[in-house]
Short mmCIF file of C-alpha atoms and ligand atoms in Angstrom, two decimals:
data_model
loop_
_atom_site.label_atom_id
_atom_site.label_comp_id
_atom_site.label_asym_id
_atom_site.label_seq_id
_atom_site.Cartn_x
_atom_site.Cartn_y
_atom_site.Cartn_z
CA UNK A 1 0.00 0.00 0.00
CA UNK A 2 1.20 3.52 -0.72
CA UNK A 3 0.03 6.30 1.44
CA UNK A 4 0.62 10.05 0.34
CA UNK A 5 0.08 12.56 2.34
CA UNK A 6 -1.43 16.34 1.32
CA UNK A 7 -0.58 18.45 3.94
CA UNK A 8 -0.90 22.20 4.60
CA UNK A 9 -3.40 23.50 2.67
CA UNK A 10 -6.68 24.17 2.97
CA UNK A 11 -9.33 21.94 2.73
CA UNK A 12 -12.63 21.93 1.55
CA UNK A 13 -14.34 19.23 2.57
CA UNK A 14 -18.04 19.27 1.41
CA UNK A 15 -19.18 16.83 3.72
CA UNK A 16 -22.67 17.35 5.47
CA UNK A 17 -21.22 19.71 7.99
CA UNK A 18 -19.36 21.73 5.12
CA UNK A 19 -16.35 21.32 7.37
CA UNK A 20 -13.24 23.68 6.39
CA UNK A 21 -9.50 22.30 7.62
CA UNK A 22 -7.31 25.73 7.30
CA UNK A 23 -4.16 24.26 7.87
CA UNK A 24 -5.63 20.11 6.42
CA UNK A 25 -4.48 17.08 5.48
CA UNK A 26 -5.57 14.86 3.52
CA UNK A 27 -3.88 10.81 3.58
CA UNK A 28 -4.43 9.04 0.45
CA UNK A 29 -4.23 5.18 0.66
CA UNK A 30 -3.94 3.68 -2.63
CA UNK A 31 -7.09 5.06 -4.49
CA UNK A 32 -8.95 5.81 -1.18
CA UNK A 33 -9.12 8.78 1.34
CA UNK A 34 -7.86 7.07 4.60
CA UNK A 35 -8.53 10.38 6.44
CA UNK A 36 -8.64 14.08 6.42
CA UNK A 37 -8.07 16.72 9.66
CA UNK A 38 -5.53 18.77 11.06
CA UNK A 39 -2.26 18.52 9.34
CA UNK A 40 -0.44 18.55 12.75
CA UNK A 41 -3.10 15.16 13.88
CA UNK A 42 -2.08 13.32 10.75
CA UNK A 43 1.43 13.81 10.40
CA UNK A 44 1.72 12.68 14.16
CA UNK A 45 -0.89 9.80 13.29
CA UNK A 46 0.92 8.57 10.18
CA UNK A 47 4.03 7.30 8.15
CA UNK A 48 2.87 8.73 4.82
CA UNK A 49 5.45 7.48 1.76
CA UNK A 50 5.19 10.74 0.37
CA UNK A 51 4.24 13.99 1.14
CA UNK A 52 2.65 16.33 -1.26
CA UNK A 53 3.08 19.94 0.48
CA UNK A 54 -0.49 21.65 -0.05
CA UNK A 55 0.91 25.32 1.57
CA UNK A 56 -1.10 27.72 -0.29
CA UNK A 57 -3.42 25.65 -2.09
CA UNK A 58 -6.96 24.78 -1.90
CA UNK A 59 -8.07 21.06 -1.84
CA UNK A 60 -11.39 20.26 -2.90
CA UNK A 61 -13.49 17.09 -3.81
CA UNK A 62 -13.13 16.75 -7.84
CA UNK A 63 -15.51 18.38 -9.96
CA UNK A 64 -18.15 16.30 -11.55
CA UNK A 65 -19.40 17.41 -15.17
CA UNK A 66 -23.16 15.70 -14.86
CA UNK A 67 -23.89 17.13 -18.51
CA UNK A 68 -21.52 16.93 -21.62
CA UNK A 69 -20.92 16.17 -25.21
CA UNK A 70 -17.84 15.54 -26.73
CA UNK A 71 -17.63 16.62 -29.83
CA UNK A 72 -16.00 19.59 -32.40
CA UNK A 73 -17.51 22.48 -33.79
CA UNK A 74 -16.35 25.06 -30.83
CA UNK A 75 -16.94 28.83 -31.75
CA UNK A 76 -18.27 27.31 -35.23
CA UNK A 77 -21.93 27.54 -34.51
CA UNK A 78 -22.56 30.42 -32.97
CA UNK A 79 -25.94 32.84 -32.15
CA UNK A 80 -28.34 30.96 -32.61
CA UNK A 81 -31.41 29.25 -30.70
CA UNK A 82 -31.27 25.90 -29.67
CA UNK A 83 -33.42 24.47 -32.19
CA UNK A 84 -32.14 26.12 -35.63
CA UNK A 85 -28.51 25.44 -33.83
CA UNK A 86 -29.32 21.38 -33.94
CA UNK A 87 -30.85 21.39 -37.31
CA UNK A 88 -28.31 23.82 -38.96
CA UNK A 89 -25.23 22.87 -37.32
CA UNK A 90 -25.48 19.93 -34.62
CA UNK A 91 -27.52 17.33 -36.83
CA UNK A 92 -25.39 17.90 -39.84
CA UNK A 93 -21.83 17.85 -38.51
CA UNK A 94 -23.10 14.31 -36.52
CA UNK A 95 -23.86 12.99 -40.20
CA UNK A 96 -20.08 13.17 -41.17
CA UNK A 97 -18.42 12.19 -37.72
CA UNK A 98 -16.73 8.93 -37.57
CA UNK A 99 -15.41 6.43 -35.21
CA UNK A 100 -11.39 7.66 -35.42
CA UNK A 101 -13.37 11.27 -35.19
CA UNK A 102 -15.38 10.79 -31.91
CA UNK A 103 -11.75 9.06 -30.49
CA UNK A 104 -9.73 12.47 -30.74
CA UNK A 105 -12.91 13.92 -29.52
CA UNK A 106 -12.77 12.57 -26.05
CA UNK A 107 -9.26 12.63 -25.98
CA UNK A 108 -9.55 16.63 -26.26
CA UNK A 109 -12.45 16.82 -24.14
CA UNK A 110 -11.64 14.39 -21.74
CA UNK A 111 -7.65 16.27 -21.10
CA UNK A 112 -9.81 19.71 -21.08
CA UNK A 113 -11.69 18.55 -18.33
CA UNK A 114 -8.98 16.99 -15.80
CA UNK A 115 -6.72 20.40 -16.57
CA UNK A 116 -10.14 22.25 -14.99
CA UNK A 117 -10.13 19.99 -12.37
CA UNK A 118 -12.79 17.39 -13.33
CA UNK A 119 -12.69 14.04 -12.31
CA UNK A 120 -15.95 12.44 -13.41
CA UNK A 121 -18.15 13.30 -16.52
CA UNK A 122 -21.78 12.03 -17.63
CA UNK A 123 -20.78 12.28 -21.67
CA UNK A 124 -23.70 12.17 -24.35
CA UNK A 125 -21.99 10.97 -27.32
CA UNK A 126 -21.31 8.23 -30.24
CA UNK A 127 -19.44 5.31 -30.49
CA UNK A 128 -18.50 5.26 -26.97
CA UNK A 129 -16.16 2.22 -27.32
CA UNK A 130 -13.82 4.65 -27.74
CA UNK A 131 -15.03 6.56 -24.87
CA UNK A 132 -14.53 3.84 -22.14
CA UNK A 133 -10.95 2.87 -23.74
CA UNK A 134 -9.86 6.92 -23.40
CA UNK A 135 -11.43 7.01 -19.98
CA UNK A 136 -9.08 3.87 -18.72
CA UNK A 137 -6.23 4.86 -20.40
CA UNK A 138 -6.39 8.60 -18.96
CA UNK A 139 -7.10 7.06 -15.64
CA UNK A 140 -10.21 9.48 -15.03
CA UNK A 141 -13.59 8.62 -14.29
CA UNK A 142 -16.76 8.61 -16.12
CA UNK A 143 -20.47 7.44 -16.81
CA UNK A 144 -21.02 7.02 -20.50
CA UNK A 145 -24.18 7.16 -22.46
CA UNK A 146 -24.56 7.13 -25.89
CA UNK A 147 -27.20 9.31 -27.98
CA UNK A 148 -29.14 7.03 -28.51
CA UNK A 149 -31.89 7.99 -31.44
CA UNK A 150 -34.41 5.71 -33.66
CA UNK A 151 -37.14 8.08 -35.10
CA UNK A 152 -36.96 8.69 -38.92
CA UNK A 153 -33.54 11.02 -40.36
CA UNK A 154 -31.65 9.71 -37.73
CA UNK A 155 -29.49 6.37 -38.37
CA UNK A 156 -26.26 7.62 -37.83
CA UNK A 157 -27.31 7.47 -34.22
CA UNK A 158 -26.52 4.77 -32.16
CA UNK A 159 -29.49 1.99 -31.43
CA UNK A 160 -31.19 0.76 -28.38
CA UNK A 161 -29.30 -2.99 -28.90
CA UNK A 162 -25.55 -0.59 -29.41
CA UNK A 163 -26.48 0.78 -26.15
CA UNK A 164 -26.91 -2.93 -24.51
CA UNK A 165 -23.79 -4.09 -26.25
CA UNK A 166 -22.05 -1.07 -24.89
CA UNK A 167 -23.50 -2.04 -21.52
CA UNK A 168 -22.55 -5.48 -21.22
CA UNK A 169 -19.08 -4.82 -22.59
CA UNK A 170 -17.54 -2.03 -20.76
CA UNK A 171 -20.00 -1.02 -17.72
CA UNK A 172 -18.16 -1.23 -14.32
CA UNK A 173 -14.99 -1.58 -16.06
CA UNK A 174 -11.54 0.33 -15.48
CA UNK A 175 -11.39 -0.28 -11.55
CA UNK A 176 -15.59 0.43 -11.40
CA UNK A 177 -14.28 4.19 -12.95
CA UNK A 178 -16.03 3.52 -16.12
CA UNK A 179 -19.93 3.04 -15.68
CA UNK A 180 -22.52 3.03 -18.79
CA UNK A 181 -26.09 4.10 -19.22
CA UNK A 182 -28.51 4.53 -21.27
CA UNK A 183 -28.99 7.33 -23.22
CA UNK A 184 -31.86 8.71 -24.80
CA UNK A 185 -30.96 12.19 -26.78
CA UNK A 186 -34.20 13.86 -26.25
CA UNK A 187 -38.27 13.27 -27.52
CA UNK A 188 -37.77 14.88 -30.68
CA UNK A 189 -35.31 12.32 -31.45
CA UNK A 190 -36.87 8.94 -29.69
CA UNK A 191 -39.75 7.30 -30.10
CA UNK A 192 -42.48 6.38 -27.03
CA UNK A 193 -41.30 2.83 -27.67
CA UNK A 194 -37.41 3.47 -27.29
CA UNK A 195 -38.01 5.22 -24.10
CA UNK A 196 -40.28 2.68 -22.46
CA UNK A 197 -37.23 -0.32 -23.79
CA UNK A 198 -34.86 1.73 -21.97
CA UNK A 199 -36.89 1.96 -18.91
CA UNK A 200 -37.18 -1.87 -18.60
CA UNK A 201 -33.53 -2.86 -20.24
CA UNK A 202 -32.18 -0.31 -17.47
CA UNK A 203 -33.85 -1.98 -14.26
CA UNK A 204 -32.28 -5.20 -15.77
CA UNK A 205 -29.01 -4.12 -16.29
CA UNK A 206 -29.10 -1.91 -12.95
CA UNK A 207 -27.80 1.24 -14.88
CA UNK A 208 -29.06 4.48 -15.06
CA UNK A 209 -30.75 6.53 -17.72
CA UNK A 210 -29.34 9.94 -19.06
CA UNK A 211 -31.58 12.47 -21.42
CA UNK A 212 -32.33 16.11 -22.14
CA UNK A 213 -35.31 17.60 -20.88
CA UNK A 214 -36.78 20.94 -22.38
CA UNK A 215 -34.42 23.99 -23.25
CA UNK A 216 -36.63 26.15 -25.47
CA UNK A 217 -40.25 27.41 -24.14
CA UNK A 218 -41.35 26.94 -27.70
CA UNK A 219 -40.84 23.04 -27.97
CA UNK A 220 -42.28 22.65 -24.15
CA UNK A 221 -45.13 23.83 -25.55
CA UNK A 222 -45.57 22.16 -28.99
CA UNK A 223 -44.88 18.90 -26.81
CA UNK A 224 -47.46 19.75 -24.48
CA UNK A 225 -49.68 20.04 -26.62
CA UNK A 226 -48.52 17.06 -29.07
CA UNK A 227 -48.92 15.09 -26.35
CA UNK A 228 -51.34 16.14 -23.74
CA UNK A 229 -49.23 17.10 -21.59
CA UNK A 230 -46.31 18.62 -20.32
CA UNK A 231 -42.55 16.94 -21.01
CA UNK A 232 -41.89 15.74 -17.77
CA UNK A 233 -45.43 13.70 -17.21
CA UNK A 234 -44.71 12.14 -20.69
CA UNK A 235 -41.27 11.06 -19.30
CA UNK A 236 -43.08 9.83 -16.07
CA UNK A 237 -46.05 7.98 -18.19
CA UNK A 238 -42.98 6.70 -20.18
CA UNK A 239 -41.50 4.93 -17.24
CA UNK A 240 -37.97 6.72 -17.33
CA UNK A 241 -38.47 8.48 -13.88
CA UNK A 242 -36.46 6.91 -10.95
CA UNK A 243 -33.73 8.10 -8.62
CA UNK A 244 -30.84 6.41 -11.48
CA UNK A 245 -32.18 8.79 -13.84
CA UNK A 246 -30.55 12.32 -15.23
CA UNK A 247 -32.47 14.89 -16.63
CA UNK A 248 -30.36 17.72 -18.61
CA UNK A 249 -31.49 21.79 -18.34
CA UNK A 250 -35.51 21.35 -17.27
CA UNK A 251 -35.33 24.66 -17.98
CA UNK A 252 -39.10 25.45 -18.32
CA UNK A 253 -40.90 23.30 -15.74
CA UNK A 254 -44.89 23.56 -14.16
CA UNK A 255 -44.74 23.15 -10.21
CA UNK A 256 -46.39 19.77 -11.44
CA UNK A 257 -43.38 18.87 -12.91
CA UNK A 258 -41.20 19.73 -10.42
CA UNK A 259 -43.56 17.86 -8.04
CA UNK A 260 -42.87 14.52 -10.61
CA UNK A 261 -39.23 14.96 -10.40
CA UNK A 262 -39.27 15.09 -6.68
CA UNK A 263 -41.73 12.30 -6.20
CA UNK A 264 -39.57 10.19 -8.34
CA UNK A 265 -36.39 11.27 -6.90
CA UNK A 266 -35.14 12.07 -10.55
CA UNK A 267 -31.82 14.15 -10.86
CA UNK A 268 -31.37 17.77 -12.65
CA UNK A 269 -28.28 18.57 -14.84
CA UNK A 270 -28.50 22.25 -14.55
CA UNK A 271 -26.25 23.39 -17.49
CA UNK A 272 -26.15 27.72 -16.84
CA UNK A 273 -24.09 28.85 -19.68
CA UNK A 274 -25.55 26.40 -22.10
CA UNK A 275 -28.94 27.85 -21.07
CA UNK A 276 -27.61 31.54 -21.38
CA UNK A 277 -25.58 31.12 -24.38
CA UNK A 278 -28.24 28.95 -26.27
CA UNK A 279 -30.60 32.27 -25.21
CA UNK A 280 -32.86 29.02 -23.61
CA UNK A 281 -33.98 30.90 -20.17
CA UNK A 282 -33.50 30.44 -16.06
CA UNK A 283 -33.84 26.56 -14.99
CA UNK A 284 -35.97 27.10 -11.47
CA UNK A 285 -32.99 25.27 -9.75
CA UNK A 286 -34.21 27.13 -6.05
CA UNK A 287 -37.38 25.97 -6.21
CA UNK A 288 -35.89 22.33 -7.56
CA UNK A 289 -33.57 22.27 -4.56
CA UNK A 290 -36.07 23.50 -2.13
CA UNK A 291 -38.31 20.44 -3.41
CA UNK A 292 -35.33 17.73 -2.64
CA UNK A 293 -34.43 17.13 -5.82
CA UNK A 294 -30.89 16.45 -6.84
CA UNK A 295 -29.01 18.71 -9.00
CA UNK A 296 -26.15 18.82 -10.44
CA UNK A 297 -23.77 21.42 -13.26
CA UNK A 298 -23.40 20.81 -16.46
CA UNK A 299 -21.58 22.33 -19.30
CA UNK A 300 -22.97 21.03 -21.91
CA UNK A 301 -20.83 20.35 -24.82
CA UNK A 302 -17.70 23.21 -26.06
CA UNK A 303 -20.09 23.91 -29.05
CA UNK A 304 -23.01 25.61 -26.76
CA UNK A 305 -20.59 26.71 -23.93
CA UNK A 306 -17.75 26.73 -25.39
CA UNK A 307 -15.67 25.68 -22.50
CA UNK A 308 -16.04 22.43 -20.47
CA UNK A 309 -15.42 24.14 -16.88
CA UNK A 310 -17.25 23.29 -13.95
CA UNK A 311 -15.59 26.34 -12.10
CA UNK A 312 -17.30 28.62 -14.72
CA UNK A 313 -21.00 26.90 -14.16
CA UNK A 314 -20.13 27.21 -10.44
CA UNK A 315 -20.46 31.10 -10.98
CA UNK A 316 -23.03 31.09 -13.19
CA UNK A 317 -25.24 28.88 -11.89
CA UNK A 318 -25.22 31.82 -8.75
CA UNK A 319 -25.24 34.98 -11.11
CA UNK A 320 -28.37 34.03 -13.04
CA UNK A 321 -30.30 32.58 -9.99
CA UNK A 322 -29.49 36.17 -8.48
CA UNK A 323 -29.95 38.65 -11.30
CA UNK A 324 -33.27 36.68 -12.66
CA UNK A 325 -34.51 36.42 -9.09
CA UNK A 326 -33.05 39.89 -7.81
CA UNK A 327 -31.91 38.09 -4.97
CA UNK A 328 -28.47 38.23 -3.94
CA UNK A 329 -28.82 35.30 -1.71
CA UNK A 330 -29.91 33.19 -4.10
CA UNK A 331 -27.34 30.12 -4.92
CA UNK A 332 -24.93 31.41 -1.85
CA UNK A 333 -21.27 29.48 -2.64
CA UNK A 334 -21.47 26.77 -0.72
CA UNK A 335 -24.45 25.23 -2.66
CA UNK A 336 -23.25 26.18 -6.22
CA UNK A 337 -19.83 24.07 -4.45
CA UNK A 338 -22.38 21.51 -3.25
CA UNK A 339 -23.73 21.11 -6.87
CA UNK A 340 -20.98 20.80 -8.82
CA UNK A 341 -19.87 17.87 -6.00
CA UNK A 342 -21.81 16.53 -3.97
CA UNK A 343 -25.12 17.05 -6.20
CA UNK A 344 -23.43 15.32 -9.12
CA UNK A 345 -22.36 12.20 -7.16
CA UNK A 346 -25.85 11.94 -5.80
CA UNK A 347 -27.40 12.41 -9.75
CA UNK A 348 -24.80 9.72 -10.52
CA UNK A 349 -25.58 7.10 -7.58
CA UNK A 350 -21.89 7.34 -6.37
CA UNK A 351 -21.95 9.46 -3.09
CA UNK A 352 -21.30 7.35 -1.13
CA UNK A 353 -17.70 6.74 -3.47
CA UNK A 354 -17.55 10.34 -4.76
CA UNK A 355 -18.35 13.88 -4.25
CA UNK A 356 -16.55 15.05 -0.77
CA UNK A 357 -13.41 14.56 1.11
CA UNK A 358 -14.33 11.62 3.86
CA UNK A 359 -12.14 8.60 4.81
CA UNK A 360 -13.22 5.62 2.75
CA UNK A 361 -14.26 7.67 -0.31
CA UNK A 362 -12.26 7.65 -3.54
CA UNK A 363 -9.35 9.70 -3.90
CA UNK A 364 -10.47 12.36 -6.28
CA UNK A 365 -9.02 15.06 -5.33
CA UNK A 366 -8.26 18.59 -6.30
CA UNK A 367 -5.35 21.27 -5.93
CA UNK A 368 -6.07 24.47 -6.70
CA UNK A 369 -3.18 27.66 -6.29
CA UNK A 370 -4.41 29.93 -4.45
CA UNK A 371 -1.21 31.84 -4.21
CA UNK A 372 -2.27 34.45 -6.83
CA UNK A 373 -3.41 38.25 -7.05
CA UNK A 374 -7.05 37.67 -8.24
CA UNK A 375 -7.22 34.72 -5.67
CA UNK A 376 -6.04 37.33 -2.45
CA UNK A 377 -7.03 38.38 0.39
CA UNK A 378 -6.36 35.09 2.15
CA UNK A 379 -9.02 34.69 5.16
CA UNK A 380 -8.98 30.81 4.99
CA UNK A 381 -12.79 29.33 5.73
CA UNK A 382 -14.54 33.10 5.83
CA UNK A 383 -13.25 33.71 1.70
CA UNK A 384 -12.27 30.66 0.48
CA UNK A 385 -15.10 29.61 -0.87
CA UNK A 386 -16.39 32.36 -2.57
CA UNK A 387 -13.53 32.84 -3.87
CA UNK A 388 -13.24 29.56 -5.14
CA UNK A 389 -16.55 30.06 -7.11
CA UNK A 390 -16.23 33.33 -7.99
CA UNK A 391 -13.04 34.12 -8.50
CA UNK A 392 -10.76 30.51 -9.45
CA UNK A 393 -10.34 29.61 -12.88
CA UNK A 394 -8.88 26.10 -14.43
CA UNK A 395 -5.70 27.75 -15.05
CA UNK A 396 -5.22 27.89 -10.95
CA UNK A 397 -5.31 24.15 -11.09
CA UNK A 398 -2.44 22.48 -10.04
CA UNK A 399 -2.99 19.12 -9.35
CA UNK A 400 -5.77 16.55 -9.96
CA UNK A 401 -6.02 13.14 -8.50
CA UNK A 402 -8.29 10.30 -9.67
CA UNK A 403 -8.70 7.45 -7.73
CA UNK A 404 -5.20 8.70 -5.94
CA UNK A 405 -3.47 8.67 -9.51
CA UNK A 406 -2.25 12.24 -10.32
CA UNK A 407 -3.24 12.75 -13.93
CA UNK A 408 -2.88 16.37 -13.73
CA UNK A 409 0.69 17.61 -11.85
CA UNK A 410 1.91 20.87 -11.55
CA UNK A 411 -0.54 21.77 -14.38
CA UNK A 412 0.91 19.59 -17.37
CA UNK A 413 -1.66 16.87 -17.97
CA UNK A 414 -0.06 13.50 -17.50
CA UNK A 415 -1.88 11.01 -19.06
CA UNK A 416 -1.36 11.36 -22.70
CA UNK A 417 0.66 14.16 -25.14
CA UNK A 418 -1.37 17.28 -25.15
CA UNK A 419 0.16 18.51 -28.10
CA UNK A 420 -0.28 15.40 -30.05
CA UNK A 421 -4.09 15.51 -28.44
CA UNK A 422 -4.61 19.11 -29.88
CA UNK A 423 -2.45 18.64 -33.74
CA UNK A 424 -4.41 15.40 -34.31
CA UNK A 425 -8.02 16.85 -33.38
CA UNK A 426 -7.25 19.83 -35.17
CA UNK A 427 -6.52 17.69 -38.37
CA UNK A 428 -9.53 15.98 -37.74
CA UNK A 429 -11.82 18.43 -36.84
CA UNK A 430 -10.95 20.62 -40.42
CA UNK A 431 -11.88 16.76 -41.93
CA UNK A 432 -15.37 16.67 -40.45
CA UNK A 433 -16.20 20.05 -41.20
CA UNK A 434 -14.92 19.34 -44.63
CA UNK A 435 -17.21 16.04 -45.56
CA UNK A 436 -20.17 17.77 -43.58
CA UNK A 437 -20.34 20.99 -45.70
CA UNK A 438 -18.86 18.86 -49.28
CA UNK A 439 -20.58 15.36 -49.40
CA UNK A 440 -24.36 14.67 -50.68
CA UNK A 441 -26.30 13.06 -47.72
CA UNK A 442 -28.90 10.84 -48.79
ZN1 ZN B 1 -27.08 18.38 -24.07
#
């Protein structure tokens, strides 16, 4: 067994009590947190191999991404509402993409995310072979499921049976830090009869079920009245509804429907920028969390963000609760922190593995510098955290453990060669753009 010790910074725990160490430790066991308190109690408790000296950073809990797509076309489809931006942009470029495509995708967007400090990801996106492989190899963590579609116009999407083979080959794989799901990409995509399959194949498999709820207050309402009735009752009368299930944005929602998702104990991905960008409108996430339910942040993919940084939603999420609501209390620090942790690990099923710093979780851990002028004053556990969601960026991470691996050290991502990462999706990305606007699609 090795045992490294973090010692001297300050540590954010974002356990139940929201407890603060000022001058904490943390002792990593292997891939586990063996304990976390005073750094003068656990040097005097323990023999650590190493020591990793924490003096003017900021540990926190990784950052879980419960909303993203992998993908390409960042700062290439821009201005647009959510619906004209799927059918001029999203839909077509998905046409063209292929396997070797969607590989250098993740291997971007997976390296973007542990530089920012994110240790576990719920990814939307295809042939998610690849996915699980660049997952293990990087040594992060993630729950994969695919987009799945099978309505009319859309066979380039994965199927219901890819999803099952995807399931049976690679779920709780990778040391348990690869989990699949189904996914479902949204109503306008699936039929009734896809989602109810999923519903059953998932309580077989014991998996959970990822897909996006409304964005746009236009297609609430043509759904609503399509169906006779609002989005969220068709996804209860569907079956999909249960505490393993992820809903992305629910940004327009009845007090009916919130009163479904609670009731069902169904999770929110809250996705701010997404929603601001995409020009979408304010999720009720007060009035979501004041109901129980679990929510997490999302950023949505880099092409309706365009950056995949939980730090950034962290501020977000508070600045449009508080400007919409004119309510500077609304989303105080501590729960936008709580969201982008805890929240997610709870959407995910994995607090009790994930989420906060407490002995016997998983050690995914975060080092932030805090030694820098727009991260000062320095009054430990009265501005850290504000600070930290205000003010921190994912250039101020440091270092990023997984599962007590460091795949992010000093800032240089260790698991792979970033500058082969970026050449090769460059190449490939100018390739897909190419076929997409040049080829006849039948
Ligand atoms: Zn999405």
């Amino acid at each position: 067994m090795t045992e490294v010790l973090v010692a001297g910074g300050t540590v954010v725990t974002v356990d139940d009590e929201n407890t603060i160490y000022e001058d904490g430790a943390v002792l990593v066991a292997d891939d586990e947190i063996r304990d976390v308190g005073p750094t003068a109690e656990l040097e005097s408790k323990y023999d650590a191999d190493e020591t990793v000296d924490a003096s003017g950073r900021v540990v926190i809990p990784g950052l879980i991404n419960l909303h993203v797509h992998s993908g390409f076309i960042r700062g290439l489809a821009e201005d647009l509402p959510v619906w004209e931006w799927l059918v001029e942009h999203v839909d077509p470029t998905h046409r063209a993409l292929r396997r070797e495509d969607a590989r250098a995708a993740y291997e971007l967007c997976y390296a973007e995310m542990a530089k920012a400090g994110i240790t576990c990801t719920l990814d939307m996106y295809r042939y998610m072979e690849e996915a699980a492989e660049v997952v293990d190899d990087y040594g992060l963590r993630a729950v994969l499921s695919p987009y799945v579609a099978d309505r009319d116009g859309f066979e380039y999407f994965p199927s219901v049976q890819d999803n099952v083979d995807l399931v049976e080959r690679h779920h709780d794989t990778a040391d348990g830090r690869v989990k699949v799901w189904f996914g479902l990409e949204h109503i306008e995509y699936c039929t009734e009869a896809a989602y109810r399959r999923v519903a059953d194949l998932a309580a077989e498999y014991g998996v959970g079920i990822h897909t996006h709820g409304e964005e746009s207050p236009k297609k609430a309402q043509e759904l609503t009245d399509k169906y006779g009735m609002r989005p969220i009752e068709v996804f209860e009368d569907w079956g999909i509804l249960s505490p393993k299930t992820v809903v992305a944005h629910c940004v327009w929602l009845t007090n009916r429907e919130i009163e479904v998702l609670a009731e069902t104990d169904t999770s929110v991905a809250h996705c701010p920028t997404s929603n601001e960008k995409l020009a979408s409108g304010v999720a009720p996430v007060p009035k979501l969390l004041n109901h129980g339910v679990p929510v997490g942040l999302g950023t949505d993919g880099i092409k309706e963000n365009n950056r995949l940084d939980v730090i950034q939603e962290m501020k977000n999420a508070a600045l449009l609760q508080k400007v919409h609501r004119l309510d500077a209390r609304a989303i105080p620090g501590e729960q936008a922190l709580r969201m982008a942790t805890m929240g997610g690990a709870r959407a995910l099923g994995l607090d009790d593995e994930i989420g906060s710093i407490e002995a016997g979780k998983q050690a995914d851990l975060v080092l932030l510098d805090f030694q820098q002028p727009h991260l000062s004053p320095h009054f430990g556990a009265e501005n850290v955290v504000p600070n930290l969601v205000h003010a921190a960026m994912p250039s101020d991470v440091e270092t990023v453990f997984v599962a007590g691996d460091r795949v992010v050290d000093d800032g240089d991502f260790r698991s792979g060669d970033q500058d082969a990462i970026i050449e090769n999706y460059d190449e490939k990305a100018k390739a897909l753009v190419e076929r997409r606007d040049n080829e006849e699609w039948a």
